[in-house]
């Protein structure tokens, strides 16, 4: 019975390791807005304090941070031919794909040059691909996102449903600058995803990020954070 218990324990640990790996590469997740004691995220959409400057400051000043991706997101309608689909968009940097461990099944991701030029290109999830294109290869096709033509560069590898029942493949990814300039019209961020160089760097890096962002947001001692930070 002892051998069975140890076996079950190791199997459970392996599942947890796989889930953590699926969430992201040594992920540190900085969100705009505070989080209440019951865990509910509050003030995220109304908070304008989290910026690209915060993202760059963390990369420049915090040891142990390997890469970062700013993020803005929201809901949109996507149209291809006579088909349309309501989904979520995310405006990110090219590092997002590695940080969140999201491989491309077909095609390719966008690159830094697309960010520099706010290119109207995107990568779509498997759910969007199947609902708009069926068995047709979407790569190279043009879809309309809020009336704007976007070229589909690739399709993300399917991850299926999360533990909370959310369809992880029902979203579209575009360059952060494209999302800010052409879709949202805002220059602040909803989130920033960081990747620590090593797992053991995460706790100390998270503490340093909190201190740095509080300083940048001019928060006095005893004043609540206007952001929250999460790690797997």
JSON list of C-alpha atoms in Angstrom, two decimals:
[
{"chain": "A", "resi": 1, "resn": "UNK", "atom": "CA", "xyz": [0.00, 0.00, 0.00]},
{"chain": "A", "resi": 2, "resn": "UNK", "atom": "CA", "xyz": [2.92, 2.32, 0.70]},
{"chain": "A", "resi": 3, "resn": "UNK", "atom": "CA", "xyz": [4.23, 1.79, -2.85]},
{"chain": "A", "resi": 4, "resn": "UNK", "atom": "CA", "xyz": [0.76, 2.56, -4.23]},
{"chain": "A", "resi": 5, "resn": "UNK", "atom": "CA", "xyz": [0.50, 5.79, -2.22]},
{"chain": "A", "resi": 6, "resn": "UNK", "atom": "CA", "xyz": [3.96, 6.92, -3.37]},
{"chain": "A", "resi": 7, "resn": "UNK", "atom": "CA", "xyz": [3.02, 6.07, -6.95]},
{"chain": "A", "resi": 8, "resn": "UNK", "atom": "CA", "xyz": [-0.19, 8.08, -6.75]},
{"chain": "A", "resi": 9, "resn": "UNK", "atom": "CA", "xyz": [1.70, 10.96, -5.16]},
{"chain": "A", "resi": 10, "resn": "UNK", "atom": "CA", "xyz": [4.28, 11.03, -7.93]},
{"chain": "A", "resi": 11, "resn": "UNK", "atom": "CA", "xyz": [1.56, 10.85, -10.58]},
{"chain": "A", "resi": 12, "resn": "UNK", "atom": "CA", "xyz": [-0.27, 13.77, -8.95]},
{"chain": "A", "resi": 13, "resn": "UNK", "atom": "CA", "xyz": [2.93, 15.80, -8.75]},
{"chain": "A", "resi": 14, "resn": "UNK", "atom": "CA", "xyz": [3.58, 15.14, -12.43]},
{"chain": "A", "resi": 15, "resn": "UNK", "atom": "CA", "xyz": [0.11, 16.44, -13.32]},
{"chain": "A", "resi": 16, "resn": "UNK", "atom": "CA", "xyz": [0.70, 19.58, -11.27]},
{"chain": "A", "resi": 17, "resn": "UNK", "atom": "CA", "xyz": [4.10, 20.09, -12.94]},
{"chain": "A", "resi": 18, "resn": "UNK", "atom": "CA", "xyz": [2.47, 19.70, -16.36]},
{"chain": "A", "resi": 19, "resn": "UNK", "atom": "CA", "xyz": [-0.23, 22.23, -15.47]},
{"chain": "A", "resi": 20, "resn": "UNK", "atom": "CA", "xyz": [2.33, 24.76, -14.21]},
{"chain": "A", "resi": 21, "resn": "UNK", "atom": "CA", "xyz": [4.35, 24.30, -17.40]},
{"chain": "A", "resi": 22, "resn": "UNK", "atom": "CA", "xyz": [1.17, 24.85, -19.41]},
{"chain": "A", "resi": 23, "resn": "UNK", "atom": "CA", "xyz": [0.43, 28.10, -17.57]},
{"chain": "A", "resi": 24, "resn": "UNK", "atom": "CA", "xyz": [3.76, 29.65, -18.48]},
{"chain": "A", "resi": 25, "resn": "UNK", "atom": "CA", "xyz": [7.53, 29.63, -18.32]},
{"chain": "A", "resi": 26, "resn": "UNK", "atom": "CA", "xyz": [8.38, 30.62, -14.70]},
{"chain": "A", "resi": 27, "resn": "UNK", "atom": "CA", "xyz": [5.46, 33.04, -14.92]},
{"chain": "A", "resi": 28, "resn": "UNK", "atom": "CA", "xyz": [5.05, 36.20, -12.84]},
{"chain": "A", "resi": 29, "resn": "UNK", "atom": "CA", "xyz": [1.75, 37.87, -13.67]},
{"chain": "A", "resi": 30, "resn": "UNK", "atom": "CA", "xyz": [1.32, 41.58, -12.84]},
{"chain": "A", "resi": 31, "resn": "UNK", "atom": "CA", "xyz": [-2.29, 42.78, -13.12]},
{"chain": "A", "resi": 32, "resn": "UNK", "atom": "CA", "xyz": [-3.70, 46.30, -13.11]},
{"chain": "A", "resi": 33, "resn": "UNK", "atom": "CA", "xyz": [-6.13, 46.99, -10.31]},
{"chain": "A", "resi": 34, "resn": "UNK", "atom": "CA", "xyz": [-6.24, 45.63, -6.78]},
{"chain": "A", "resi": 35, "resn": "UNK", "atom": "CA", "xyz": [-7.55, 42.24, -5.70]},
{"chain": "A", "resi": 36, "resn": "UNK", "atom": "CA", "xyz": [-10.03, 42.05, -2.82]},
{"chain": "A", "resi": 37, "resn": "UNK", "atom": "CA", "xyz": [-9.61, 39.68, 0.11]},
{"chain": "A", "resi": 38, "resn": "UNK", "atom": "CA", "xyz": [-12.05, 37.23, -1.48]},
{"chain": "A", "resi": 39, "resn": "UNK", "atom": "CA", "xyz": [-9.79, 37.06, -4.53]},
{"chain": "A", "resi": 40, "resn": "UNK", "atom": "CA", "xyz": [-12.01, 39.13, -6.83]},
{"chain": "A", "resi": 41, "resn": "UNK", "atom": "CA", "xyz": [-10.05, 41.42, -9.14]},
{"chain": "A", "resi": 42, "resn": "UNK", "atom": "CA", "xyz": [-11.32, 45.00, -8.76]},
{"chain": "A", "resi": 43, "resn": "UNK", "atom": "CA", "xyz": [-10.65, 48.19, -10.66]},
{"chain": "A", "resi": 44, "resn": "UNK", "atom": "CA", "xyz": [-8.71, 46.55, -13.50]},
{"chain": "A", "resi": 45, "resn": "UNK", "atom": "CA", "xyz": [-10.66, 48.15, -16.36]},
{"chain": "A", "resi": 46, "resn": "UNK", "atom": "CA", "xyz": [-10.74, 51.54, -14.68]},
{"chain": "A", "resi": 47, "resn": "UNK", "atom": "CA", "xyz": [-7.08, 51.55, -13.67]},
{"chain": "A", "resi": 48, "resn": "UNK", "atom": "CA", "xyz": [-4.77, 53.52, -15.97]},
{"chain": "A", "resi": 49, "resn": "UNK", "atom": "CA", "xyz": [-1.65, 53.26, -13.85]},
{"chain": "A", "resi": 50, "resn": "UNK", "atom": "CA", "xyz": [0.00, 50.15, -15.34]},
{"chain": "A", "resi": 51, "resn": "UNK", "atom": "CA", "xyz": [2.06, 51.23, -18.34]},
{"chain": "A", "resi": 52, "resn": "UNK", "atom": "CA", "xyz": [4.69, 50.15, -20.86]},
{"chain": "A", "resi": 53, "resn": "UNK", "atom": "CA", "xyz": [7.14, 52.16, -18.75]},
{"chain": "A", "resi": 54, "resn": "UNK", "atom": "CA", "xyz": [6.47, 49.86, -15.78]},
{"chain": "A", "resi": 55, "resn": "UNK", "atom": "CA", "xyz": [7.15, 46.84, -18.00]},
{"chain": "A", "resi": 56, "resn": "UNK", "atom": "CA", "xyz": [10.47, 48.23, -19.25]},
{"chain": "A", "resi": 57, "resn": "UNK", "atom": "CA", "xyz": [11.55, 49.36, -15.77]},
{"chain": "A", "resi": 58, "resn": "UNK", "atom": "CA", "xyz": [11.10, 45.83, -14.38]},
{"chain": "A", "resi": 59, "resn": "UNK", "atom": "CA", "xyz": [13.10, 44.31, -17.25]},
{"chain": "A", "resi": 60, "resn": "UNK", "atom": "CA", "xyz": [15.88, 46.89, -16.81]},
{"chain": "A", "resi": 61, "resn": "UNK", "atom": "CA", "xyz": [16.09, 46.95, -13.01]},
{"chain": "A", "resi": 62, "resn": "UNK", "atom": "CA", "xyz": [14.97, 43.60, -11.57]},
{"chain": "A", "resi": 63, "resn": "UNK", "atom": "CA", "xyz": [17.54, 40.76, -11.58]},
{"chain": "A", "resi": 64, "resn": "UNK", "atom": "CA", "xyz": [16.27, 37.36, -12.63]},
{"chain": "A", "resi": 65, "resn": "UNK", "atom": "CA", "xyz": [13.70, 38.59, -15.18]},
{"chain": "A", "resi": 66, "resn": "UNK", "atom": "CA", "xyz": [14.36, 37.02, -18.58]},
{"chain": "A", "resi": 67, "resn": "UNK", "atom": "CA", "xyz": [11.55, 38.44, -20.70]},
{"chain": "A", "resi": 68, "resn": "UNK", "atom": "CA", "xyz": [8.26, 40.33, -20.53]},
{"chain": "A", "resi": 69, "resn": "UNK", "atom": "CA", "xyz": [5.09, 40.90, -22.51]},
{"chain": "A", "resi": 70, "resn": "UNK", "atom": "CA", "xyz": [2.66, 43.76, -21.90]},
{"chain": "A", "resi": 71, "resn": "UNK", "atom": "CA", "xyz": [-1.00, 42.88, -22.45]},
{"chain": "A", "resi": 72, "resn": "UNK", "atom": "CA", "xyz": [-4.28, 44.59, -23.26]},
{"chain": "A", "resi": 73, "resn": "UNK", "atom": "CA", "xyz": [-7.42, 42.56, -23.88]},
{"chain": "A", "resi": 74, "resn": "UNK", "atom": "CA", "xyz": [-11.13, 42.71, -24.49]},
{"chain": "A", "resi": 75, "resn": "UNK", "atom": "CA", "xyz": [-14.02, 41.26, -26.46]},
{"chain": "A", "resi": 76, "resn": "UNK", "atom": "CA", "xyz": [-14.44, 41.66, -30.23]},
{"chain": "A", "resi": 77, "resn": "UNK", "atom": "CA", "xyz": [-16.40, 40.36, -33.19]},
{"chain": "A", "resi": 78, "resn": "UNK", "atom": "CA", "xyz": [-14.41, 38.58, -35.91]},
{"chain": "A", "resi": 79, "resn": "UNK", "atom": "CA", "xyz": [-15.78, 38.19, -39.45]},
{"chain": "A", "resi": 80, "resn": "UNK", "atom": "CA", "xyz": [-14.68, 36.01, -42.35]},
{"chain": "A", "resi": 81, "resn": "UNK", "atom": "CA", "xyz": [-16.92, 35.90, -45.40]},
{"chain": "A", "resi": 82, "resn": "UNK", "atom": "CA", "xyz": [-20.44, 35.21, -44.15]},
{"chain": "A", "resi": 83, "resn": "UNK", "atom": "CA", "xyz": [-19.25, 33.81, -40.82]},
{"chain": "A", "resi": 84, "resn": "UNK", "atom": "CA", "xyz": [-18.73, 35.80, -37.62]},
{"chain": "A", "resi": 85, "resn": "UNK", "atom": "CA", "xyz": [-17.59, 34.86, -34.15]},
{"chain": "A", "resi": 86, "resn": "UNK", "atom": "CA", "xyz": [-17.53, 36.70, -30.84]},
{"chain": "A", "resi": 87, "resn": "UNK", "atom": "CA", "xyz": [-14.24, 36.15, -29.06]},
{"chain": "A", "resi": 88, "resn": "UNK", "atom": "CA", "xyz": [-11.52, 37.77, -26.95]},
{"chain": "A", "resi": 89, "resn": "UNK", "atom": "CA", "xyz": [-8.44, 39.58, -28.24]},
{"chain": "A", "resi": 90, "resn": "UNK", "atom": "CA", "xyz": [-5.07, 40.06, -26.59]},
{"chain": "A", "resi": 91, "resn": "UNK", "atom": "CA", "xyz": [-2.53, 42.65, -27.62]},
{"chain": "A", "resi": 92, "resn": "UNK", "atom": "CA", "xyz": [0.93, 41.41, -26.67]},
{"chain": "A", "resi": 93, "resn": "UNK", "atom": "CA", "xyz": [4.60, 41.38, -27.64]},
{"chain": "A", "resi": 94, "resn": "UNK", "atom": "CA", "xyz": [6.26, 38.48, -29.51]},
{"chain": "A", "resi": 95, "resn": "UNK", "atom": "CA", "xyz": [7.71, 37.22, -26.19]},
{"chain": "A", "resi": 96, "resn": "UNK", "atom": "CA", "xyz": [4.16, 36.31, -25.12]},
{"chain": "A", "resi": 97, "resn": "UNK", "atom": "CA", "xyz": [4.25, 33.02, -27.05]},
{"chain": "A", "resi": 98, "resn": "UNK", "atom": "CA", "xyz": [7.33, 31.77, -25.21]},
{"chain": "A", "resi": 99, "resn": "UNK", "atom": "CA", "xyz": [6.35, 33.15, -21.80]},
{"chain": "A", "resi": 100, "resn": "UNK", "atom": "CA", "xyz": [2.90, 31.51, -21.93]},
{"chain": "A", "resi": 101, "resn": "UNK", "atom": "CA", "xyz": [4.25, 28.35, -23.60]},
{"chain": "A", "resi": 102, "resn": "UNK", "atom": "CA", "xyz": [1.95, 28.72, -26.59]},
{"chain": "A", "resi": 103, "resn": "UNK", "atom": "CA", "xyz": [3.25, 26.98, -29.69]},
{"chain": "A", "resi": 104, "resn": "UNK", "atom": "CA", "xyz": [2.10, 27.70, -33.23]},
{"chain": "A", "resi": 105, "resn": "UNK", "atom": "CA", "xyz": [0.38, 24.71, -34.86]},
{"chain": "A", "resi": 106, "resn": "UNK", "atom": "CA", "xyz": [0.20, 26.20, -38.36]},
{"chain": "A", "resi": 107, "resn": "UNK", "atom": "CA", "xyz": [1.92, 29.29, -39.79]},
{"chain": "A", "resi": 108, "resn": "UNK", "atom": "CA", "xyz": [4.08, 31.62, -37.69]},
{"chain": "A", "resi": 109, "resn": "UNK", "atom": "CA", "xyz": [3.80, 34.26, -34.93]},
{"chain": "A", "resi": 110, "resn": "UNK", "atom": "CA", "xyz": [4.17, 37.99, -35.51]},
{"chain": "A", "resi": 111, "resn": "UNK", "atom": "CA", "xyz": [7.57, 39.59, -34.90]},
{"chain": "A", "resi": 112, "resn": "UNK", "atom": "CA", "xyz": [9.01, 42.76, -33.35]},
{"chain": "A", "resi": 113, "resn": "UNK", "atom": "CA", "xyz": [8.83, 44.59, -36.69]},
{"chain": "A", "resi": 114, "resn": "UNK", "atom": "CA", "xyz": [5.05, 44.06, -36.65]},
{"chain": "A", "resi": 115, "resn": "UNK", "atom": "CA", "xyz": [4.94, 45.68, -33.21]},
{"chain": "A", "resi": 116, "resn": "UNK", "atom": "CA", "xyz": [7.07, 48.61, -34.39]},
{"chain": "A", "resi": 117, "resn": "UNK", "atom": "CA", "xyz": [4.69, 49.28, -37.28]},
{"chain": "A", "resi": 118, "resn": "UNK", "atom": "CA", "xyz": [1.40, 48.41, -35.50]},
{"chain": "A", "resi": 119, "resn": "UNK", "atom": "CA", "xyz": [0.76, 45.88, -38.26]},
{"chain": "A", "resi": 120, "resn": "UNK", "atom": "CA", "xyz": [-2.75, 44.51, -38.75]},
{"chain": "A", "resi": 121, "resn": "UNK", "atom": "CA", "xyz": [-1.75, 40.87, -38.37]},
{"chain": "A", "resi": 122, "resn": "UNK", "atom": "CA", "xyz": [-2.89, 38.24, -35.90]},
{"chain": "A", "resi": 123, "resn": "UNK", "atom": "CA", "xyz": [-2.62, 34.68, -34.67]},
{"chain": "A", "resi": 124, "resn": "UNK", "atom": "CA", "xyz": [-5.87, 32.90, -33.86]},
{"chain": "A", "resi": 125, "resn": "UNK", "atom": "CA", "xyz": [-6.87, 30.11, -31.49]},
{"chain": "A", "resi": 126, "resn": "UNK", "atom": "CA", "xyz": [-8.14, 26.75, -32.66]},
{"chain": "A", "resi": 127, "resn": "UNK", "atom": "CA", "xyz": [-11.73, 27.53, -31.67]},
{"chain": "A", "resi": 128, "resn": "UNK", "atom": "CA", "xyz": [-11.83, 30.62, -33.91]},
{"chain": "A", "resi": 129, "resn": "UNK", "atom": "CA", "xyz": [-10.14, 28.72, -36.73]},
{"chain": "A", "resi": 130, "resn": "UNK", "atom": "CA", "xyz": [-12.68, 25.89, -36.65]},
{"chain": "A", "resi": 131, "resn": "UNK", "atom": "CA", "xyz": [-15.72, 28.17, -36.38]},
{"chain": "A", "resi": 132, "resn": "UNK", "atom": "CA", "xyz": [-14.70, 30.61, -39.12]},
{"chain": "A", "resi": 133, "resn": "UNK", "atom": "CA", "xyz": [-12.73, 28.39, -41.50]},
{"chain": "A", "resi": 134, "resn": "UNK", "atom": "CA", "xyz": [-13.81, 24.81, -40.84]},
{"chain": "A", "resi": 135, "resn": "UNK", "atom": "CA", "xyz": [-11.20, 22.56, -42.46]},
{"chain": "A", "resi": 136, "resn": "UNK", "atom": "CA", "xyz": [-9.70, 25.37, -44.59]},
{"chain": "A", "resi": 137, "resn": "UNK", "atom": "CA", "xyz": [-6.19, 26.55, -43.69]},
{"chain": "A", "resi": 138, "resn": "UNK", "atom": "CA", "xyz": [-6.60, 30.10, -42.28]},
{"chain": "A", "resi": 139, "resn": "UNK", "atom": "CA", "xyz": [-2.96, 31.14, -42.79]},
{"chain": "A", "resi": 140, "resn": "UNK", "atom": "CA", "xyz": [-2.74, 34.04, -45.23]},
{"chain": "A", "resi": 141, "resn": "UNK", "atom": "CA", "xyz": [-6.48, 34.71, -45.15]},
{"chain": "A", "resi": 142, "resn": "UNK", "atom": "CA", "xyz": [-7.88, 38.11, -44.18]},
{"chain": "A", "resi": 143, "resn": "UNK", "atom": "CA", "xyz": [-10.47, 38.49, -41.43]},
{"chain": "A", "resi": 144, "resn": "UNK", "atom": "CA", "xyz": [-12.18, 41.63, -40.20]},
{"chain": "A", "resi": 145, "resn": "UNK", "atom": "CA", "xyz": [-11.66, 42.61, -36.58]},
{"chain": "A", "resi": 146, "resn": "UNK", "atom": "CA", "xyz": [-14.01, 45.45, -35.60]},
{"chain": "A", "resi": 147, "resn": "UNK", "atom": "CA", "xyz": [-14.21, 46.28, -39.29]},
{"chain": "A", "resi": 148, "resn": "UNK", "atom": "CA", "xyz": [-10.43, 46.36, -39.75]},
{"chain": "A", "resi": 149, "resn": "UNK", "atom": "CA", "xyz": [-8.81, 43.82, -42.15]},
{"chain": "A", "resi": 150, "resn": "UNK", "atom": "CA", "xyz": [-6.28, 41.57, -40.36]},
{"chain": "A", "resi": 151, "resn": "UNK", "atom": "CA", "xyz": [-4.05, 39.00, -42.03]},
{"chain": "A", "resi": 152, "resn": "UNK", "atom": "CA", "xyz": [-3.95, 35.65, -40.22]},
{"chain": "A", "resi": 153, "resn": "UNK", "atom": "CA", "xyz": [-0.32, 34.60, -39.72]},
{"chain": "A", "resi": 154, "resn": "UNK", "atom": "CA", "xyz": [-0.89, 31.41, -37.77]},
{"chain": "A", "resi": 155, "resn": "UNK", "atom": "CA", "xyz": [-3.05, 29.20, -35.59]},
{"chain": "A", "resi": 156, "resn": "UNK", "atom": "CA", "xyz": [-2.12, 28.42, -31.99]},
{"chain": "A", "resi": 157, "resn": "UNK", "atom": "CA", "xyz": [-1.68, 24.85, -30.83]},
{"chain": "A", "resi": 158, "resn": "UNK", "atom": "CA", "xyz": [-4.85, 23.80, -29.00]},
{"chain": "A", "resi": 159, "resn": "UNK", "atom": "CA", "xyz": [-4.79, 23.66, -25.19]},
{"chain": "A", "resi": 160, "resn": "UNK", "atom": "CA", "xyz": [-8.44, 22.74, -24.63]},
{"chain": "A", "resi": 161, "resn": "UNK", "atom": "CA", "xyz": [-10.46, 23.74, -21.58]},
{"chain": "A", "resi": 162, "resn": "UNK", "atom": "CA", "xyz": [-8.88, 24.99, -18.36]},
{"chain": "A", "resi": 163, "resn": "UNK", "atom": "CA", "xyz": [-9.57, 23.52, -14.92]},
{"chain": "A", "resi": 164, "resn": "UNK", "atom": "CA", "xyz": [-12.25, 26.20, -14.47]},
{"chain": "A", "resi": 165, "resn": "UNK", "atom": "CA", "xyz": [-14.01, 25.20, -17.71]},
{"chain": "A", "resi": 166, "resn": "UNK", "atom": "CA", "xyz": [-12.79, 28.13, -19.83]},
{"chain": "A", "resi": 167, "resn": "UNK", "atom": "CA", "xyz": [-12.05, 27.49, -23.51]},
{"chain": "A", "resi": 168, "resn": "UNK", "atom": "CA", "xyz": [-8.37, 28.43, -23.71]},
{"chain": "A", "resi": 169, "resn": "UNK", "atom": "CA", "xyz": [-8.40, 28.36, -27.53]},
{"chain": "A", "resi": 170, "resn": "UNK", "atom": "CA", "xyz": [-11.13, 30.97, -28.05]},
{"chain": "A", "resi": 171, "resn": "UNK", "atom": "CA", "xyz": [-9.00, 34.10, -28.48]},
{"chain": "A", "resi": 172, "resn": "UNK", "atom": "CA", "xyz": [-7.02, 36.12, -31.00]},
{"chain": "A", "resi": 173, "resn": "UNK", "atom": "CA", "xyz": [-3.54, 37.57, -30.49]},
{"chain": "A", "resi": 174, "resn": "UNK", "atom": "CA", "xyz": [-2.25, 40.75, -32.15]},
{"chain": "A", "resi": 175, "resn": "UNK", "atom": "CA", "xyz": [0.72, 43.11, -31.64]},
{"chain": "A", "resi": 176, "resn": "UNK", "atom": "CA", "xyz": [0.37, 45.28, -28.52]},
{"chain": "A", "resi": 177, "resn": "UNK", "atom": "CA", "xyz": [0.73, 48.50, -30.53]},
{"chain": "A", "resi": 178, "resn": "UNK", "atom": "CA", "xyz": [-1.98, 47.42, -32.97]},
{"chain": "A", "resi": 179, "resn": "UNK", "atom": "CA", "xyz": [-4.37, 46.72, -30.10]},
{"chain": "A", "resi": 180, "resn": "UNK", "atom": "CA", "xyz": [-3.65, 50.07, -28.45]},
{"chain": "A", "resi": 181, "resn": "UNK", "atom": "CA", "xyz": [-3.74, 52.25, -31.56]},
{"chain": "A", "resi": 182, "resn": "UNK", "atom": "CA", "xyz": [-6.39, 50.54, -33.69]},
{"chain": "A", "resi": 183, "resn": "UNK", "atom": "CA", "xyz": [-8.68, 48.66, -31.30]},
{"chain": "A", "resi": 184, "resn": "UNK", "atom": "CA", "xyz": [-8.73, 50.08, -27.76]},
{"chain": "A", "resi": 185, "resn": "UNK", "atom": "CA", "xyz": [-7.40, 53.61, -28.26]},
{"chain": "A", "resi": 186, "resn": "UNK", "atom": "CA", "xyz": [-5.72, 53.47, -24.83]},
{"chain": "A", "resi": 187, "resn": "UNK", "atom": "CA", "xyz": [-2.08, 53.56, -23.81]},
{"chain": "A", "resi": 188, "resn": "UNK", "atom": "CA", "xyz": [-2.31, 51.80, -20.44]},
{"chain": "A", "resi": 189, "resn": "UNK", "atom": "CA", "xyz": [-2.14, 48.05, -19.81]},
{"chain": "A", "resi": 190, "resn": "UNK", "atom": "CA", "xyz": [-4.36, 45.37, -18.32]},
{"chain": "A", "resi": 191, "resn": "UNK", "atom": "CA", "xyz": [-1.51, 43.00, -17.42]},
{"chain": "A", "resi": 192, "resn": "UNK", "atom": "CA", "xyz": [2.20, 42.33, -17.84]},
{"chain": "A", "resi": 193, "resn": "UNK", "atom": "CA", "xyz": [3.51, 38.78, -18.10]},
{"chain": "A", "resi": 194, "resn": "UNK", "atom": "CA", "xyz": [7.10, 38.23, -16.92]},
{"chain": "A", "resi": 195, "resn": "UNK", "atom": "CA", "xyz": [9.27, 35.15, -17.22]},
{"chain": "A", "resi": 196, "resn": "UNK", "atom": "CA", "xyz": [11.88, 34.54, -14.53]},
{"chain": "A", "resi": 197, "resn": "UNK", "atom": "CA", "xyz": [15.21, 33.05, -15.60]},
{"chain": "A", "resi": 198, "resn": "UNK", "atom": "CA", "xyz": [14.82, 30.27, -13.01]},
{"chain": "A", "resi": 199, "resn": "UNK", "atom": "CA", "xyz": [11.93, 29.01, -10.89]},
{"chain": "A", "resi": 200, "resn": "UNK", "atom": "CA", "xyz": [13.83, 29.74, -7.69]},
{"chain": "A", "resi": 201, "resn": "UNK", "atom": "CA", "xyz": [14.14, 33.40, -8.79]},
{"chain": "A", "resi": 202, "resn": "UNK", "atom": "CA", "xyz": [10.35, 33.90, -8.76]},
{"chain": "A", "resi": 203, "resn": "UNK", "atom": "CA", "xyz": [9.71, 34.78, -5.06]},
{"chain": "A", "resi": 204, "resn": "UNK", "atom": "CA", "xyz": [12.49, 37.37, -4.80]},
{"chain": "A", "resi": 205, "resn": "UNK", "atom": "CA", "xyz": [11.74, 38.83, -8.23]},
{"chain": "A", "resi": 206, "resn": "UNK", "atom": "CA", "xyz": [8.06, 39.19, -7.31]},
{"chain": "A", "resi": 207, "resn": "UNK", "atom": "CA", "xyz": [8.97, 41.08, -4.11]},
{"chain": "A", "resi": 208, "resn": "UNK", "atom": "CA", "xyz": [11.26, 43.42, -6.04]},
{"chain": "A", "resi": 209, "resn": "UNK", "atom": "CA", "xyz": [8.61, 44.03, -8.72]},
{"chain": "A", "resi": 210, "resn": "UNK", "atom": "CA", "xyz": [6.09, 45.02, -6.04]},
{"chain": "A", "resi": 211, "resn": "UNK", "atom": "CA", "xyz": [8.55, 47.49, -4.49]},
{"chain": "A", "resi": 212, "resn": "UNK", "atom": "CA", "xyz": [9.53, 48.98, -7.85]},
{"chain": "A", "resi": 213, "resn": "UNK", "atom": "CA", "xyz": [5.97, 49.39, -9.16]},
{"chain": "A", "resi": 214, "resn": "UNK", "atom": "CA", "xyz": [4.83, 50.92, -5.86]},
{"chain": "A", "resi": 215, "resn": "UNK", "atom": "CA", "xyz": [7.66, 53.44, -6.16]},
{"chain": "A", "resi": 216, "resn": "UNK", "atom": "CA", "xyz": [6.79, 54.21, -9.79]},
{"chain": "A", "resi": 217, "resn": "UNK", "atom": "CA", "xyz": [3.11, 54.65, -8.89]},
{"chain": "A", "resi": 218, "resn": "UNK", "atom": "CA", "xyz": [4.01, 56.99, -5.99]},
{"chain": "A", "resi": 219, "resn": "UNK", "atom": "CA", "xyz": [2.24, 54.87, -3.39]},
{"chain": "A", "resi": 220, "resn": "UNK", "atom": "CA", "xyz": [2.94, 55.89, 0.21]},
{"chain": "A", "resi": 221, "resn": "UNK", "atom": "CA", "xyz": [3.69, 53.38, 3.00]},
{"chain": "A", "resi": 222, "resn": "UNK", "atom": "CA", "xyz": [0.43, 51.86, 4.22]},
{"chain": "A", "resi": 223, "resn": "UNK", "atom": "CA", "xyz": [-1.38, 52.76, 1.01]},
{"chain": "A", "resi": 224, "resn": "UNK", "atom": "CA", "xyz": [-2.91, 49.81, -0.87]},
{"chain": "A", "resi": 225, "resn": "UNK", "atom": "CA", "xyz": [-1.36, 48.57, -4.10]},
{"chain": "A", "resi": 226, "resn": "UNK", "atom": "CA", "xyz": [-3.15, 49.66, -7.29]},
{"chain": "A", "resi": 227, "resn": "UNK", "atom": "CA", "xyz": [-2.05, 46.37, -8.86]},
{"chain": "A", "resi": 228, "resn": "UNK", "atom": "CA", "xyz": [-1.66, 42.76, -7.82]},
{"chain": "A", "resi": 229, "resn": "UNK", "atom": "CA", "xyz": [0.91, 40.13, -8.60]},
{"chain": "A", "resi": 230, "resn": "UNK", "atom": "CA", "xyz": [0.35, 36.39, -9.06]},
{"chain": "A", "resi": 231, "resn": "UNK", "atom": "CA", "xyz": [2.61, 33.41, -9.56]},
{"chain": "A", "resi": 232, "resn": "UNK", "atom": "CA", "xyz": [1.80, 29.75, -10.15]}
]
